[in-house]
Short mmCIF file of C-alpha atoms in Angstrom, two decimals:
data_model
loop_
_atom_site.label_atom_id
_atom_site.label_comp_id
_atom_site.label_asym_id
_atom_site.label_seq_id
_atom_site.Cartn_x
_atom_site.Cartn_y
_atom_site.Cartn_z
CA THR A 232 -0.28 -0.21 -0.09
CA GLN A 233 1.53 3.37 -1.49
CA LEU A 234 1.50 6.12 1.52
CA LEU A 235 1.74 9.70 1.67
CA GLU A 236 2.71 11.27 4.67
CA GLN A 237 2.92 15.05 5.62
CA SER A 238 4.26 17.28 8.10
CA PRO A 239 3.82 19.27 9.57
CA GLN A 240 -0.32 18.57 10.37
CA PHE A 241 -1.28 21.63 11.62
CA LEU A 242 1.24 24.73 11.23
CA SER A 243 0.02 28.20 12.52
CA ILE A 244 2.22 31.02 11.48
CA GLN A 245 2.62 34.96 11.24
CA GLU A 246 2.61 36.63 8.02
CA GLY A 247 5.67 37.64 6.89
CA GLU A 248 7.66 34.33 7.99
CA ASN A 249 8.78 31.28 5.92
CA LEU A 250 7.97 27.59 6.55
CA THR A 251 8.09 24.13 4.79
CA VAL A 252 5.75 20.93 4.44
CA TYR A 253 6.91 18.22 3.85
CA CYS A 254 5.13 15.57 1.75
CA ASN A 255 7.51 11.93 2.11
CA SER A 256 6.63 8.09 1.10
CA SER A 257 8.86 5.13 1.32
CA SER A 258 7.24 4.11 -2.23
CA VAL A 259 8.90 6.02 -5.58
CA PHE A 260 6.57 8.26 -7.76
CA SER A 261 6.75 8.82 -11.23
CA SER A 262 5.30 12.24 -10.88
CA LEU A 263 3.84 14.23 -7.81
CA GLN A 264 1.29 17.26 -7.31
CA TRP A 265 0.77 19.62 -4.64
CA TYR A 266 -2.53 20.92 -4.50
CA ARG A 267 -4.32 23.51 -2.36
CA GLN A 268 -7.64 23.51 -0.67
CA GLU A 269 -9.83 25.72 0.46
CA PRO A 270 -13.26 25.50 2.64
CA GLY A 271 -16.14 24.06 0.88
CA GLU A 272 -13.96 23.89 -2.25
CA GLY A 273 -12.28 20.71 -3.97
CA PRO A 274 -8.24 21.10 -4.55
CA VAL A 275 -6.88 23.34 -7.06
CA LEU A 276 -3.27 22.21 -8.42
CA LEU A 277 -0.46 24.23 -7.53
CA VAL A 278 2.31 22.27 -9.50
CA THR A 279 3.37 18.92 -10.95
CA VAL A 280 6.92 17.56 -10.75
CA VAL A 281 8.42 14.86 -12.04
CA THR A 282 11.88 14.66 -12.53
CA GLY A 283 13.96 13.57 -9.21
CA GLY A 284 15.98 16.40 -7.73
CA GLU A 285 13.83 18.96 -9.65
CA VAL A 286 12.95 22.39 -8.05
CA LYS A 287 9.76 24.42 -9.31
CA LYS A 288 8.91 28.08 -8.66
CA LEU A 289 5.77 30.30 -8.16
CA LYS A 290 6.30 33.36 -6.94
CA ARG A 291 6.86 32.76 -3.34
CA LEU A 292 6.49 28.84 -3.51
CA THR A 293 9.24 26.38 -4.23
CA PHE A 294 8.71 22.89 -4.30
CA GLN A 295 11.23 20.68 -5.35
CA PHE A 296 11.37 16.32 -5.80
CA GLY A 297 14.09 14.43 -4.39
CA ASP A 298 16.45 12.76 -6.14
CA ALA A 299 14.83 9.16 -5.16
CA ARG A 300 11.30 10.53 -6.23
CA LYS A 301 10.06 9.28 -3.14
CA ASP A 302 9.68 12.61 -1.01
CA SER A 303 8.88 16.46 -1.57
CA SER A 304 8.75 19.82 -0.36
CA LEU A 305 7.16 22.72 -0.47
CA HIS A 306 8.54 26.05 1.11
CA ILE A 307 6.83 29.44 1.42
CA THR A 308 8.59 32.89 1.48
CA ALA A 309 6.88 36.01 3.13
CA ALA A 310 3.91 33.99 4.13
CA GLN A 311 0.17 35.74 3.33
CA PRO A 312 -2.97 35.52 4.85
CA GLY A 313 -4.00 34.95 1.45
CA ASP A 314 -1.80 31.55 1.95
CA THR A 315 -3.62 30.38 4.16
CA GLY A 316 -5.48 26.89 3.63
CA LEU A 317 -5.07 22.92 3.25
CA TYR A 318 -1.92 21.59 1.25
CA LEU A 319 -1.85 18.19 -0.19
CA CYS A 320 0.54 16.10 -2.73
CA ALA A 321 -0.57 13.25 -4.72
CA GLY A 322 1.84 10.91 -5.84
CA ASN A 323 1.51 8.77 -9.23
CA SER A 324 3.28 5.59 -9.59
CA GLY A 325 2.49 5.64 -13.48
CA THR A 326 -0.97 4.14 -13.72
CA TYR A 327 -2.78 7.28 -13.64
CA LYS A 328 -3.91 6.29 -9.83
CA TYR A 329 -3.23 9.46 -7.58
CA ILE A 330 -2.79 8.30 -4.20
CA PHE A 331 -3.05 11.91 -1.32
CA GLY A 332 -0.94 12.64 1.56
CA THR A 333 -2.46 13.27 4.66
CA GLY A 334 -2.37 17.06 4.04
CA THR A 335 -1.21 20.43 6.25
CA ARG A 336 -3.55 23.09 7.78
CA LEU A 337 -1.63 25.81 7.63
CA LYS A 338 -3.11 29.26 8.62
CA VAL A 339 -1.40 32.20 8.47
CA LEU A 340 -1.96 35.15 10.87
CA ALA A 341 -1.56 39.25 9.84
CA ASN B 129 -16.80 26.06 -19.23
CA ALA B 130 -18.76 23.78 -16.08
CA GLY B 131 -16.08 21.30 -15.59
CA VAL B 132 -16.28 18.78 -13.08
CA THR B 133 -20.38 18.96 -12.32
CA GLN B 134 -21.56 17.16 -8.16
CA THR B 135 -24.86 16.48 -7.08
CA PRO B 136 -26.25 16.59 -4.55
CA LYS B 137 -24.38 19.41 -2.75
CA PHE B 138 -25.67 17.79 0.86
CA ARG B 139 -27.52 14.81 1.98
CA ILE B 140 -28.57 13.83 5.31
CA LEU B 141 -29.50 9.24 5.21
CA LYS B 142 -30.69 6.99 7.73
CA ILE B 143 -28.76 3.94 8.70
CA GLY B 144 -29.52 1.25 5.63
CA GLN B 145 -30.71 3.65 3.34
CA SER B 146 -29.13 3.73 -0.42
CA MET B 147 -27.95 6.68 -2.85
CA THR B 148 -26.32 7.58 -5.79
CA LEU B 149 -23.21 10.46 -6.31
CA GLN B 150 -23.71 12.05 -9.61
CA CYS B 151 -20.78 13.03 -10.91
CA THR B 152 -20.28 14.39 -14.94
CA GLN B 153 -17.03 16.60 -16.54
CA ASP B 154 -17.67 18.27 -19.86
CA MET B 155 -14.11 18.12 -20.82
CA ASN B 156 -13.71 14.50 -22.62
CA HIS B 157 -11.43 13.19 -19.86
CA ASN B 158 -11.01 9.82 -20.15
CA TYR B 159 -9.79 9.00 -16.14
CA MET B 160 -12.17 9.67 -13.43
CA TYR B 161 -11.99 9.04 -9.76
CA TRP B 162 -14.16 9.29 -6.51
CA TYR B 163 -12.21 10.50 -3.48
CA ARG B 164 -13.96 10.90 0.01
CA GLN B 165 -12.43 13.11 2.54
CA ASP B 166 -12.69 13.02 6.35
CA PRO B 167 -12.85 16.63 8.59
CA GLY B 168 -9.13 17.64 8.35
CA MET B 169 -7.37 14.73 6.41
CA GLY B 170 -6.41 14.32 3.48
CA LEU B 171 -8.17 12.54 0.14
CA LYS B 172 -8.66 8.68 0.12
CA LEU B 173 -9.37 7.32 -3.47
CA ILE B 174 -12.60 5.19 -3.32
CA TYR B 175 -12.42 3.96 -7.03
CA TYR B 176 -11.35 5.53 -10.35
CA SER B 177 -11.80 4.66 -14.00
CA VAL B 178 -9.26 4.41 -17.45
CA GLY B 179 -12.54 4.89 -19.96
CA ALA B 180 -15.89 4.20 -20.18
CA GLY B 181 -16.75 0.63 -19.00
CA ILE B 182 -13.37 0.25 -17.19
CA THR B 183 -13.36 0.70 -13.51
CA ASP B 184 -10.62 -0.56 -10.33
CA LYS B 185 -10.79 -0.08 -6.84
CA GLY B 186 -8.69 2.70 -5.00
CA GLU B 187 -8.01 2.64 -1.39
CA VAL B 188 -11.02 2.34 0.24
CA PRO B 189 -13.96 1.08 -2.05
CA ASN B 190 -15.81 -1.10 0.32
CA GLY B 191 -19.38 -0.15 0.74
CA TYR B 192 -19.38 1.39 -2.51
CA ASN B 193 -20.10 0.79 -6.30
CA VAL B 194 -19.04 2.75 -9.77
CA SER B 195 -20.23 2.58 -12.89
CA ARG B 196 -18.86 4.15 -16.17
CA SER B 197 -21.33 3.65 -18.90
CA THR B 198 -20.22 6.69 -20.82
CA THR B 199 -16.76 9.16 -20.95
CA GLU B 200 -18.76 12.11 -18.89
CA ASP B 201 -20.65 10.30 -16.02
CA PHE B 202 -19.15 8.53 -12.98
CA PRO B 203 -21.84 7.95 -10.90
CA LEU B 204 -20.72 6.26 -6.85
CA ARG B 205 -23.12 4.23 -5.32
CA LEU B 206 -23.66 4.01 -1.66
CA GLU B 207 -26.04 0.46 -1.41
CA LEU B 208 -26.01 0.96 3.02
CA ALA B 209 -25.24 3.79 4.42
CA ALA B 210 -23.29 3.56 7.30
CA PRO B 211 -22.10 6.40 9.96
CA SER B 212 -18.97 5.86 8.91
CA GLN B 213 -19.76 6.87 5.87
CA THR B 214 -20.17 10.58 7.15
CA SER B 215 -18.01 12.55 4.92
CA VAL B 216 -17.05 14.79 1.79
CA TYR B 217 -17.02 13.36 -1.46
CA PHE B 218 -15.06 14.63 -4.19
CA CYS B 219 -15.03 13.61 -7.85
CA ALA B 220 -12.46 14.66 -10.00
CA SER B 221 -11.26 13.61 -13.72
CA SER B 222 -7.69 13.90 -15.90
CA GLN B 223 -6.92 13.52 -19.22
CA GLY B 224 -3.10 11.50 -19.25
CA ASN B 225 -0.75 13.15 -17.21
CA SER B 226 -2.59 16.92 -16.86
CA PRO B 227 -4.42 18.00 -13.13
CA LEU B 228 -7.29 16.60 -11.58
CA HIS B 229 -10.27 18.86 -11.90
CA PHE B 230 -12.32 18.41 -9.11
CA GLY B 231 -15.65 19.24 -8.93
CA ASN B 232 -16.96 21.04 -5.56
CA GLY B 233 -17.90 17.81 -3.41
CA THR B 234 -21.51 16.22 -1.88
CA ARG B 235 -21.25 16.20 2.24
CA LEU B 236 -22.76 13.45 3.33
CA THR B 237 -24.40 13.15 6.54
CA VAL B 238 -25.46 8.81 7.72
CA THR B 239 -27.48 8.53 11.22
#
């Protein structure tokens, strides 16, 4: 059974602080995606990483895929209240079956 | 563009009742998925389909059934509702390696 563990589970920080969210598995994934979900809505894709060691930047968000393609991280620089939400990683082992992580709930205080 | 549409948005069931959660997409995507999300948690895959007539079990299929008679529709059936099935259900679709497009969910309570 493939499992994706995210840490931390909850994070409450002040506006302007930096943070990192981790997504770890013992399984290898052919690609990994990060989503953000707001209350009452479905998750929305932030980024897809497919190559081991790949780093992608999306404004203040930096995503990294581990060299062995078993883990990933999301780093947010100078967090803003608009970054508040549930962050989810999702792995695909090449079968189009996407397995989601346990989620990290982020709250950024103004 | 409608994208992925789920109905109903909310439903309360009594234990032992049955219901069908509807999901339709207008993007001509081959792949469709049903997930459940318990409060504050990630999503668990119930069933998925790679095309019309083809379905497969996900992580938590027990108590559910699906069918995929057309590309557009992927209904999820609960035959004997149980309190453990209280959750928010999300349908999603994708094409190849494109991202998952989600509906806005169905909030189900079983009492």
